[in-house]
Amino acid sequence: MSNKIQTLSGYIHEYQKSVLQPEEFWGRIAESFHWKKHWDSVMEWDFEKPDVKWFVNGKVNITENILDRHLFTIGDRKAIIWEANEPGEATVELTYRELYEKVCQFSNAMKANGVGKGDRVIIYMPMVPEAAIAMLACARIGAIHSVVFAGFSATSLADRINDCQAKMVLTSDGNFRGSKAIPVKAVVDDALKSCTTVEKVIVLKRTGTDVSMKSGLDMWWHDAIEGQALSCPAEVMDSEDVLYILYTSGSTGKPKGVVHTVGGYMVYTYYTFLNVFQYTAGDVFWCTADVGWVTGHSYIVYGPLLAGATTLMFEGVPTYPKPNRFWQIIDKYKVNQFYTAPTAIRALQAYGLDIIEPFDLSSLKVIGSVGEPINEEAWHWYHSHIGKGNCPLVDTWWQTETGGIMISAIAGITPTKPAFASLPLPGIQPIIVDAEGKELKGNNVEGNLCIKFPWPSMLRTTWGDHERCRQTYFSTYKGMYFTGDGAKRDHDGYIRILGRVDDVINVSGHRMGTAEIENAINEHPKVIESAVVGYPHDVKGQGIYAYVICDMEGRTEANLKDEIRLTVANIIGPIAKPDKIQIVPGLPKTRSGKIMRRILRKVASNDLGNMGDTSTLLDPDVVQAIIETADTAS
Ligand code: WT7
């Protein structure tokens, strides 16, 4: 495994090489894969347009590198281990050979139902092996998958189906999560009332819930695969053909479809998986994310399987049937690398140490964190009580748009520091800029985080709207990719991520646009206007605080708040429900009508000391009225 960094000096050497000779550096790593045709040049780029290409004119299929390449070397190794929601249900294990067969079989089923190269396929499924099989089958035949987290509402699902004009939807009858069975197929039925492009829906039987099956449209998964061959040719894909679209929220408008392409994503997810977690053949790797988020794409499915790893998939939630579920699973499968979110750590920390104690966690070699800044307290708890003080804790900073981990320690090789993502991985050139875009060089600086040079798995566009991609990421600072995060570099040169500097909030590691939540709240007939901000939340990182102006006639405050929460759950999904709603007489606005969110954020954070200059407000008295009825409960 020559692509694996072994020492600190090795990291320094690789990093320097990646900056001085990026083409040689990435070209060498890409040589580890099977290409149907070699690339002509490693990269071409222009951050103005933006136009970025990696492994130009190379032809490749990512599933040949996950499946065919491993058949004769590690065909009998476990590729996927699956643990069900109920502890009593049997484990499913798929070897690389079995995964190959299942992916090919489902590829043939999709082809038989009219899906081909370039068609879009929505995957709205529970955390079951078939979700990974579905993704890989799309990649095998060149269809573009877009996984939608199964907690999103029918309206959100319909928006995504319509935005990418999907031809097929893959789903299940229901979804087991904790003590609930969620009727997923019913949500799809509901969504399809406002969609015209979907020709087939393939439904996996999981919960046994009654579903309606429309003839000509709906088809059971087990019927679709019946009689299909266990081999299927891998479509020839250009390195820059689209692998998938993943929708994510921004500060304005509806979620946008981040587009990732085949070649660069393949090389980068493999390389970062191998190095950050220092994966060794035979290890069991567990990432607790859902496949509906980018973490699930890159570090449950693509990265681990490209590296020939054994990846564990868990259907349930950390607290069911008891809040010891994570620790029990680590013990059961002797997990070696464990990758989770700070919000889960903080939630489980609250249950005390006694629930961990019965389990043997000594198999763990590396523990990881992703999704939001990890506070020092949670860092130390995770490091001491889960890692038992001897597992490197990698705090991995990245985004849906970056496709893979960007800033992180390399486990056991580069040093860590609590609450610091630390150092850039080879190939990544982060810079911190001031408001004017001037690079802040040296240490002890704080500003906005940008990346000044392309990396293989960066987003290429936003689906159907390239201008939106340019505006969102490449126009704030000329010639650079802007992350939307603030960051500081400390006296040792380590990077600490300070959180979003735009109108995006991060709730339990899930990204939400305040505008999107406001739009949903405003759909309630009694709502006149609303403003949403984030506030510090002990477990979720950030909570959602909504200020709402309402027509109260015929309603009590309590039932109006319940209705507003329900409206948001119906339009976006339960994850976007406001934690706090304050009914207000007005909002602090400037004379030009702009809401002064700075003031609302301070009130929501119970930071009432200094409201700053409020003289430019249209109605300064409104601030006092808001403060008086603020919801300050923690
Ligand atoms: C935003 C991206 C990356 C997969 C999960 C979230 C925040 C992510 C960290 C970290 C501090 C982090 C950033 C980023 N974030 N990881 N280790 N430390 N903040 O993906 O939904 O695209 O959100 O999550 O604010 O911009 P996402």
XYZ file of C-alpha atoms and ligand atoms in Angstrom:
661
model
C 0.000 0.000 0.000
C 2.398 2.627 -1.194
C -0.320 5.275 -1.088
C -0.421 5.141 2.686
C 1.520 7.745 4.603
C 3.577 6.049 7.307
C 5.428 8.762 9.188
C 5.294 12.441 10.043
C 8.174 13.153 7.689
C 6.304 11.142 5.082
C 3.325 13.456 5.494
C 5.488 16.547 5.162
C 7.153 15.131 2.077
C 3.847 14.135 0.439
C 2.284 17.467 1.277
C 5.147 19.408 -0.282
C 5.094 17.251 -3.347
C 1.336 17.691 -3.716
C 1.752 21.466 -3.760
C 4.850 21.676 -5.932
C 3.940 18.919 -8.396
C 0.221 18.280 -8.055
C -0.045 16.475 -11.376
C 2.710 14.002 -10.568
C 1.309 13.551 -7.079
C -2.299 12.762 -8.074
C -1.286 10.963 -11.249
C 0.691 8.470 -9.204
C -2.226 7.748 -6.880
C -4.649 7.414 -9.779
C -2.353 4.771 -11.310
C -3.490 2.420 -8.519
C -6.813 2.034 -10.299
C -7.985 0.213 -13.359
C -8.690 2.682 -16.169
C -10.347 1.576 -19.362
C -8.343 4.295 -21.078
C -5.527 6.314 -19.546
C -6.029 10.071 -19.088
C -4.334 12.562 -21.383
C -3.530 15.073 -18.674
C -4.051 14.972 -14.920
C -5.966 18.222 -14.614
C -7.266 21.408 -16.178
C -8.724 24.210 -14.145
C -10.208 27.669 -14.151
C -11.802 28.952 -10.935
C -13.387 31.935 -12.706
C -15.871 29.970 -14.768
C -15.485 27.582 -12.790
C -14.314 24.701 -14.953
C -12.370 21.904 -13.324
C -11.428 18.572 -14.875
C -9.414 15.709 -13.453
C -7.843 12.825 -15.360
C -8.885 14.439 -18.602
C -10.250 12.007 -21.210
C -9.614 9.051 -18.923
C -12.255 6.304 -19.151
C -13.177 4.379 -16.054
C -15.991 2.748 -14.119
C -15.821 3.217 -10.355
C -17.552 -0.124 -9.682
C -14.887 -2.034 -11.609
C -12.463 -0.633 -9.087
C -14.712 -1.593 -6.185
C -15.892 -4.986 -7.414
C -14.190 -6.588 -10.437
C -10.713 -5.529 -9.328
C -11.210 -7.194 -5.948
C -12.905 -10.390 -7.160
C -9.821 -12.521 -7.568
C -7.781 -10.969 -4.791
C -10.192 -10.457 -1.905
C -13.429 -11.941 -3.257
C -14.089 -13.748 0.018
C -13.396 -10.768 2.253
C -16.391 -9.118 3.886
C -17.285 -5.939 2.043
C -20.398 -4.971 4.009
C -21.488 -6.019 7.470
C -25.005 -4.928 8.310
C -26.512 -4.593 11.758
C -30.283 -4.192 11.973
C -32.288 -1.759 14.043
C -33.387 -4.582 16.379
C -30.489 -6.173 18.236
C -32.127 -9.596 17.817
C -32.270 -9.538 14.022
C -29.619 -11.496 12.139
C -26.519 -9.775 10.784
C -26.129 -9.627 7.021
C -22.631 -10.035 5.643
C -21.733 -9.621 2.005
C -18.350 -10.605 0.653
C -16.853 -8.705 -2.263
C -17.988 -11.549 -4.524
C -21.549 -11.452 -3.202
C -21.631 -7.688 -3.481
C -20.423 -7.967 -7.077
C -23.254 -10.339 -7.904
C -25.933 -8.310 -6.167
C -24.815 -5.075 -7.794
C -24.741 -6.685 -11.244
C -28.126 -8.275 -10.703
C -29.696 -4.998 -9.687
C -27.927 -3.185 -12.547
C -29.637 -5.569 -14.937
C -32.964 -5.012 -13.197
C -32.652 -1.258 -13.629
C -31.676 -1.616 -17.271
C -34.646 -3.909 -17.869
C -36.816 -1.139 -16.493
C -35.550 1.468 -18.870
C -32.722 3.172 -16.988
C -29.507 3.897 -18.841
C -26.427 6.079 -18.835
C -27.087 9.642 -17.723
C -30.599 8.977 -16.369
C -31.267 10.204 -12.837
C -32.354 7.775 -10.141
C -33.584 8.882 -6.721
C -32.685 6.614 -3.807
C -35.013 7.144 -0.828
C -34.208 4.158 1.322
C -33.411 2.979 4.821
C -29.914 2.077 5.952
C -29.875 -1.410 4.479
C -27.282 -3.060 2.208
C -29.651 -2.571 -0.728
C -29.121 1.186 -0.437
C -25.403 0.689 -1.149
C -26.217 -1.895 -3.817
C -28.541 0.633 -5.465
C -25.866 3.336 -5.506
C -23.282 0.996 -6.989
C -25.726 -0.402 -9.547
C -26.393 3.142 -10.781
C -22.655 3.759 -11.028
C -22.207 0.476 -12.879
C -24.647 1.384 -15.655
C -23.766 5.073 -15.702
C -27.032 6.279 -14.190
C -26.715 9.270 -11.866
C -27.912 8.601 -8.339
C -29.305 11.151 -5.989
C -29.808 9.791 -2.505
C -32.423 11.648 -0.483
C -32.310 11.146 3.284
C -35.404 9.096 4.168
C -36.350 11.594 6.886
C -37.177 14.302 4.344
C -40.828 15.102 3.657
C -42.818 14.401 0.495
C -42.466 18.042 -0.541
C -38.660 17.967 -0.199
C -38.524 14.679 -2.051
C -40.718 16.017 -4.856
C -38.539 19.134 -5.174
C -35.461 16.968 -5.657
C -37.170 14.587 -8.089
C -38.331 17.539 -10.159
C -35.054 19.411 -10.026
C -33.103 16.501 -11.496
C -36.005 15.132 -13.587
C -35.572 11.644 -12.179
C -36.773 8.678 -14.189
C -36.785 6.134 -11.376
C -37.238 6.081 -7.603
C -35.830 3.308 -5.411
C -37.480 3.007 -2.025
C -38.820 0.586 0.585
C -42.208 -0.165 2.090
C -41.096 1.221 5.429
C -38.077 2.155 7.464
C -37.215 0.904 10.966
C -35.661 3.598 13.102
C -35.655 3.088 16.842
C -39.088 2.110 18.092
C -40.816 3.422 14.976
C -41.543 1.997 11.538
C -41.783 4.948 9.166
C -44.039 4.425 6.115
C -41.574 5.464 3.445
C -43.480 4.281 0.380
C -46.480 6.402 1.368
C -44.218 9.465 1.320
C -43.067 8.563 -2.189
C -46.699 8.152 -3.328
C -47.433 11.566 -1.936
C -44.411 13.157 -3.595
C -45.199 11.648 -6.977
C -48.515 13.514 -7.078
C -46.486 16.539 -8.088
C -43.917 14.827 -10.328
C -44.236 13.814 -13.963
C -40.859 12.350 -14.904
C -40.814 9.157 -12.812
C -41.569 6.063 -14.874
C -40.819 3.308 -12.348
C -40.637 2.915 -8.588
C -38.841 -0.135 -7.223
C -39.840 -1.011 -3.668
C -37.794 -3.104 -1.276
C -39.787 -5.055 1.278
C -38.334 -4.236 4.663
C -40.997 -3.642 7.325
C -43.944 -5.549 5.864
C -46.070 -2.406 6.139
C -49.072 -2.351 3.807
C -48.388 -0.279 0.717
C -50.313 0.573 -2.384
C -48.683 -0.724 -5.557
C -49.795 1.027 -8.706
C -49.650 -1.273 -11.688
C -47.279 -0.151 -14.402
C -45.501 2.188 -11.981
C -44.613 0.326 -8.783
C -42.654 -2.891 -8.710
C -41.236 -4.967 -5.854
C -37.448 -5.202 -5.612
C -37.583 -9.002 -5.334
C -39.633 -9.196 -8.534
C -37.329 -6.776 -10.327
C -34.226 -8.898 -9.686
C -35.833 -12.235 -10.385
C -34.070 -14.043 -13.209
C -31.550 -11.233 -13.723
C -27.986 -12.297 -14.534
C -25.309 -12.004 -11.855
C -22.913 -10.244 -14.173
C -23.312 -6.984 -16.012
C -20.836 -5.074 -18.145
C -19.558 -1.880 -16.561
C -20.467 1.169 -18.632
C -17.525 3.102 -20.035
C -17.579 6.416 -18.189
C -15.564 9.489 -18.906
C -13.620 10.590 -15.853
C -15.746 13.752 -15.848
C -19.127 12.059 -16.300
C -21.466 12.661 -13.365
C -21.386 10.016 -10.627
C -24.005 11.552 -8.382
C -26.016 14.569 -7.342
C -26.506 15.291 -3.661
C -28.804 18.098 -2.557
C -27.626 20.402 0.186
C -28.879 23.612 1.749
C -27.342 27.001 1.293
C -28.033 30.493 2.509
C -30.552 31.258 -0.224
C -33.366 29.537 -2.068
C -34.008 25.858 -2.410
C -31.383 23.176 -1.801
C -28.953 22.834 -4.666
C -27.756 19.662 -6.326
C -24.024 19.344 -5.755
C -22.508 17.404 -8.653
C -19.616 14.965 -8.250
C -17.900 13.235 -11.145
C -16.419 9.772 -11.432
C -12.622 9.889 -11.712
C -11.590 12.530 -9.222
C -14.097 11.431 -6.597
C -12.846 7.857 -6.883
C -9.206 8.799 -6.373
C -9.813 11.234 -3.546
C -12.270 9.250 -1.406
C -9.988 6.218 -1.603
C -6.864 8.187 -0.718
C -8.389 10.062 2.201
C -10.094 6.974 3.628
C -6.874 5.007 3.589
C -4.773 7.754 5.113
C -6.938 9.602 7.605
C -8.109 6.383 9.261
C -4.896 4.447 8.551
C -6.996 1.534 7.426
C -5.230 -1.848 7.386
C -6.517 -4.907 5.515
C -8.919 -6.905 7.663
C -9.966 -3.973 9.872
C -13.668 -3.342 10.462
C -14.522 0.283 9.741
C -17.708 1.869 11.032
C -19.078 5.225 9.993
C -22.400 5.935 11.735
C -23.712 8.437 9.168
C -26.752 7.840 6.991
C -26.185 7.217 3.274
C -28.466 10.204 2.705
C -25.580 12.542 3.599
C -22.223 12.946 1.920
C -20.426 11.235 4.805
C -22.366 8.083 4.018
C -21.482 8.322 0.330
C -17.764 8.854 0.801
C -17.022 6.896 3.984
C -19.607 4.120 4.181
C -19.744 3.242 0.510
C -17.176 4.605 -1.931
C -13.970 5.250 0.039
C -13.962 2.032 2.084
C -15.041 -0.233 -0.778
C -12.465 1.256 -3.161
C -9.840 0.419 -0.543
C -11.084 -3.177 -0.184
C -12.207 -2.489 3.358
C -14.930 -4.070 5.468
C -17.532 -1.400 6.094
C -20.202 -1.688 8.760
C -23.671 -0.317 8.136
C -26.138 0.224 10.968
C -29.836 0.657 10.359
C -30.884 2.107 13.695
C -30.239 4.958 16.090
C -27.729 5.238 18.980
C -30.369 5.212 21.719
C -32.511 2.212 20.733
C -33.350 -0.022 22.461
C -30.910 1.505 24.948
C -28.387 4.312 24.702
C -25.569 1.741 24.763
C -26.207 0.625 21.180
C -23.035 2.101 19.650
C -20.789 0.589 22.321
C -22.514 -2.756 22.045
C -22.015 -2.818 18.263
C -18.333 -1.888 18.546
C -17.879 -4.812 20.928
C -19.980 -7.213 18.821
C -18.023 -6.687 15.589
C -14.675 -5.679 17.112
C -14.764 -2.403 15.237
C -11.314 -0.938 14.552
C -12.151 2.532 13.269
C -15.211 4.391 14.511
C -16.396 7.595 12.815
C -19.296 9.599 14.229
C -20.645 13.105 14.857
C -20.102 15.394 17.867
C -23.852 15.615 18.421
C -24.010 11.841 18.990
C -21.078 12.031 21.378
C -22.689 14.820 23.393
C -26.039 13.031 23.499
C -24.476 9.754 24.687
C -22.154 11.461 27.147
C -25.266 12.475 29.095
C -26.027 8.828 29.951
C -22.893 8.460 32.045
C -20.060 5.962 32.017
C -21.866 2.960 33.501
C -23.525 2.108 30.210
C -20.158 1.866 28.428
C -18.407 -0.175 31.063
C -19.850 -3.656 30.208
C -18.465 -3.462 26.665
C -15.025 -4.264 25.367
C -13.948 -1.368 23.175
C -10.324 -2.443 23.000
C -10.554 -3.275 19.284
C -10.695 0.453 18.521
C -7.567 1.897 16.958
C -8.848 5.192 15.569
C -11.867 7.342 16.420
C -13.163 10.145 14.239
C -15.474 13.132 14.322
C -17.299 14.919 11.512
C -20.074 17.336 10.719
C -19.611 20.258 13.081
C -17.016 21.693 15.415
C -16.348 19.332 18.306
C -16.144 21.233 21.579
C -13.251 20.495 23.920
C -15.384 18.796 26.545
C -16.876 16.333 24.077
C -13.418 15.811 22.539
C -11.916 14.813 25.885
C -14.837 12.593 26.825
C -14.694 10.778 23.457
C -10.920 10.455 23.622
C -10.801 9.194 27.218
C -13.905 7.049 27.527
C -14.343 5.626 24.046
C -10.769 5.780 22.779
C -9.521 4.938 26.312
C -6.833 7.556 25.870
C -4.901 5.564 23.303
C -6.757 6.036 20.012
C -5.919 9.034 17.877
C -9.039 11.201 17.475
C -9.287 12.618 13.958
C -11.463 15.725 13.713
C -12.234 15.763 9.994
C -13.373 18.993 8.374
C -15.039 18.827 4.969
C -18.316 19.515 3.152
C -20.798 18.018 0.713
C -19.102 20.173 -1.913
C -15.585 18.959 -1.151
C -16.538 15.291 -1.598
C -13.921 14.091 0.860
C -12.021 15.019 4.024
C -9.937 18.186 3.567
C -8.449 19.202 6.899
C -7.750 16.496 9.442
C -5.066 14.727 11.358
C -3.732 11.513 9.861
C -4.383 9.013 12.623
C -1.340 8.351 14.747
C 0.941 10.199 12.344
C 0.247 13.900 12.542
C -0.456 15.400 15.969
C -3.958 16.260 17.178
C -5.217 19.090 19.326
C -8.683 19.196 20.940
C -11.225 21.136 18.846
C -8.773 21.622 15.975
C -9.245 19.974 12.600
C -5.472 20.566 12.467
C -3.614 20.314 9.140
C -4.607 20.057 5.475
C -4.336 16.692 3.783
C -1.900 16.367 0.880
C -3.281 18.152 -2.164
C -5.336 20.640 -0.170
C -4.302 24.293 -0.098
C -6.489 26.136 2.410
C -6.026 29.823 3.020
C -7.568 32.225 5.473
C -8.663 35.558 4.042
C -9.965 38.814 5.449
C -13.242 40.416 4.365
C -11.565 41.854 1.252
C -10.141 38.518 0.236
C -6.572 39.324 1.202
C -4.700 36.235 2.305
C -3.803 36.286 5.986
C -0.415 34.642 6.017
C 1.414 33.228 8.981
C 0.079 32.094 12.322
C -2.354 33.620 14.816
C -4.810 34.756 12.159
C -8.561 34.475 11.886
C -10.882 35.008 8.921
C -12.790 33.172 6.229
C -11.677 29.817 4.944
C -11.007 29.406 1.212
C -9.237 26.804 -0.902
C -6.968 28.190 -3.574
C -6.162 25.163 -5.694
C -8.398 22.379 -7.053
C -8.554 18.892 -5.573
C -9.917 15.812 -7.338
C -13.265 15.419 -5.544
C -14.420 19.020 -5.572
C -17.902 19.806 -6.854
C -18.006 20.530 -10.579
C -21.312 22.366 -10.760
C -24.748 22.601 -9.211
C -27.226 20.555 -11.194
C -28.992 22.539 -13.893
C -27.622 25.890 -12.713
C -23.919 26.450 -13.223
C -24.227 30.153 -12.512
C -25.490 29.383 -9.035
C -22.362 27.307 -8.428
C -20.145 30.156 -9.608
C -21.964 32.714 -7.497
C -22.128 30.650 -4.338
C -18.598 29.329 -4.230
C -16.353 31.180 -6.662
C -17.470 34.804 -6.706
C -17.048 35.998 -3.105
C -13.266 35.831 -3.391
C -11.780 35.997 -6.860
C -9.969 32.900 -7.982
C -10.766 30.890 -4.856
C -13.312 28.379 -3.613
C -15.112 29.898 -0.606
C -16.213 27.366 2.002
C -18.711 29.493 3.960
C -16.781 28.696 7.161
C -14.746 30.908 9.423
C -11.403 29.575 10.638
C -8.329 30.508 12.595
C -4.752 29.342 12.394
C -3.181 29.252 15.846
C 0.411 29.864 16.969
C 1.376 26.304 15.956
C -0.145 26.604 12.489
C -3.130 24.392 13.348
C -6.502 25.179 11.858
C -9.609 25.480 13.971
C -12.976 25.704 12.232
C -15.157 28.393 13.790
C -18.451 27.566 12.084
C -20.503 29.076 9.294
C -20.252 32.736 8.454
C -23.300 32.681 6.162
C -27.003 32.112 6.863
C -26.549 28.401 7.189
C -27.063 26.648 10.495
C -25.727 23.297 11.502
C -28.160 21.310 13.624
C -26.847 17.956 14.811
C -24.426 17.970 11.890
C -27.269 18.600 9.417
C -27.013 21.650 7.332
C -29.994 23.945 6.981
C -30.571 27.293 5.371
C -32.391 29.798 7.556
C -34.216 31.117 4.468
C -35.478 27.635 3.679
C -36.955 27.238 7.184
C -38.461 30.731 7.047
C -40.139 29.912 3.734
C -41.652 26.796 5.282
C -42.901 28.687 8.364
C -44.410 31.364 6.136
C -46.579 28.738 4.476
C -48.716 28.615 7.625
C -51.813 30.730 6.916
C -51.579 32.603 10.220
C -47.933 33.582 9.784
C -47.244 37.080 8.536
C -43.460 37.056 8.651
C -40.637 35.112 10.257
C -36.913 35.173 10.876
C -34.816 32.145 11.813
C -31.406 32.078 13.483
C -29.208 29.480 15.152
C -28.375 29.500 18.865
C -25.933 27.384 20.897
C -27.497 24.058 21.869
C -25.839 21.659 24.316
C -26.450 18.522 22.304
C -27.277 19.597 18.762
C -24.472 22.133 18.462
C -26.937 24.654 17.141
C -30.669 24.826 17.714
C -33.249 26.518 15.502
C -34.827 29.678 16.925
C -37.751 31.172 15.006
C -39.180 34.658 15.528
C -42.661 34.775 14.082
C -45.194 37.544 13.537
C -48.664 35.995 13.532
C -52.291 36.766 13.265
C -53.399 35.312 16.614
C -57.113 35.411 16.009
C -58.761 32.147 16.999
C -55.500 30.553 18.196
C -53.612 30.187 21.452
C -49.847 30.621 21.372
C -49.310 26.982 22.208
C -51.437 25.532 19.431
C -50.079 27.997 16.915
C -46.532 26.939 17.752
C -47.477 23.275 17.352
C -49.041 23.994 13.988
C -45.970 25.891 12.820
C -43.729 22.987 13.818
C -45.988 20.602 11.928
C -45.932 22.838 8.861
C -42.123 22.794 8.827
C -42.050 19.019 9.311
C -44.424 18.601 6.378
C -42.568 20.922 4.063
C -38.956 20.048 4.860
C -38.903 17.191 7.362
C -38.845 16.730 11.142
C -35.140 17.647 11.332
C -35.973 21.250 10.442
C -38.577 21.810 13.199
C -37.708 24.906 15.252
C -36.557 24.161 18.803
C -37.882 27.509 19.965
C -40.585 29.710 18.544
C -41.169 33.202 19.817
C -44.246 35.088 18.718
C -43.163 38.706 18.292
C -44.941 41.968 17.502
C -42.327 42.953 14.919
C -38.823 42.222 13.650
C -35.812 44.516 13.926
C -35.419 45.957 10.457
C -33.263 48.622 8.942
C -34.882 51.439 7.021
C -34.200 49.543 3.827
C -36.188 46.600 5.183
C -33.288 44.261 5.949
C -33.735 42.122 9.069
C -30.889 42.691 11.529
C -30.098 39.094 12.311
C -27.164 40.046 14.499
C -29.671 41.279 17.089
C -31.869 38.209 16.767
C -28.868 35.923 17.183
C -27.852 37.741 20.352
C -31.323 37.451 21.864
C -31.550 33.761 20.912
C -28.155 33.141 22.538
C -29.304 34.978 25.659
C -26.438 37.399 25.146
C -28.259 40.588 26.055
C -25.301 42.635 27.267
C -24.576 44.795 24.289
C -27.004 44.995 21.427
C -24.638 47.205 19.438
C -25.865 50.087 17.404
C -29.632 49.925 16.974
C -30.050 53.505 15.829
C -30.409 52.529 12.187
C -33.482 50.472 13.004
C -36.848 51.512 11.715
C -38.421 50.826 15.096
C -35.814 50.478 17.876
C -38.518 49.722 20.460
C -39.185 46.374 18.896
C -35.855 45.101 20.255
C -36.970 45.697 23.837
C -40.267 43.953 23.165
C -38.433 40.938 21.748
C -36.036 40.769 24.695
C -38.898 40.818 27.183
C -40.594 37.730 25.813
C -37.478 35.863 24.645
C -37.353 32.116 25.231
C -34.239 31.795 27.366
C -34.802 28.269 28.647
C -31.837 26.048 27.838
C -20.300 22.032 7.045
C -20.530 21.098 5.895
C -18.643 16.884 5.920
C -19.709 15.959 6.077
C -20.805 16.333 7.002
C -21.359 17.727 6.861
C -19.322 21.859 9.153
C -18.114 19.659 8.942
C -16.620 19.830 10.509
C -15.581 19.729 11.471
C -16.098 21.895 12.183
C -17.371 21.016 10.476
C -18.760 23.063 8.440
C -18.983 22.732 6.982
N -18.295 20.874 9.487
N -17.112 19.017 9.548
N -14.829 18.624 11.586
N -15.360 20.785 12.277
N -17.110 22.043 11.311
O -21.438 18.106 5.521
O -23.726 19.125 5.404
O -21.963 19.651 3.695
O -21.808 20.554 6.017
O -20.263 21.279 8.261
O -19.473 24.201 8.812
O -19.037 23.871 6.150
P -22.290 19.359 5.107
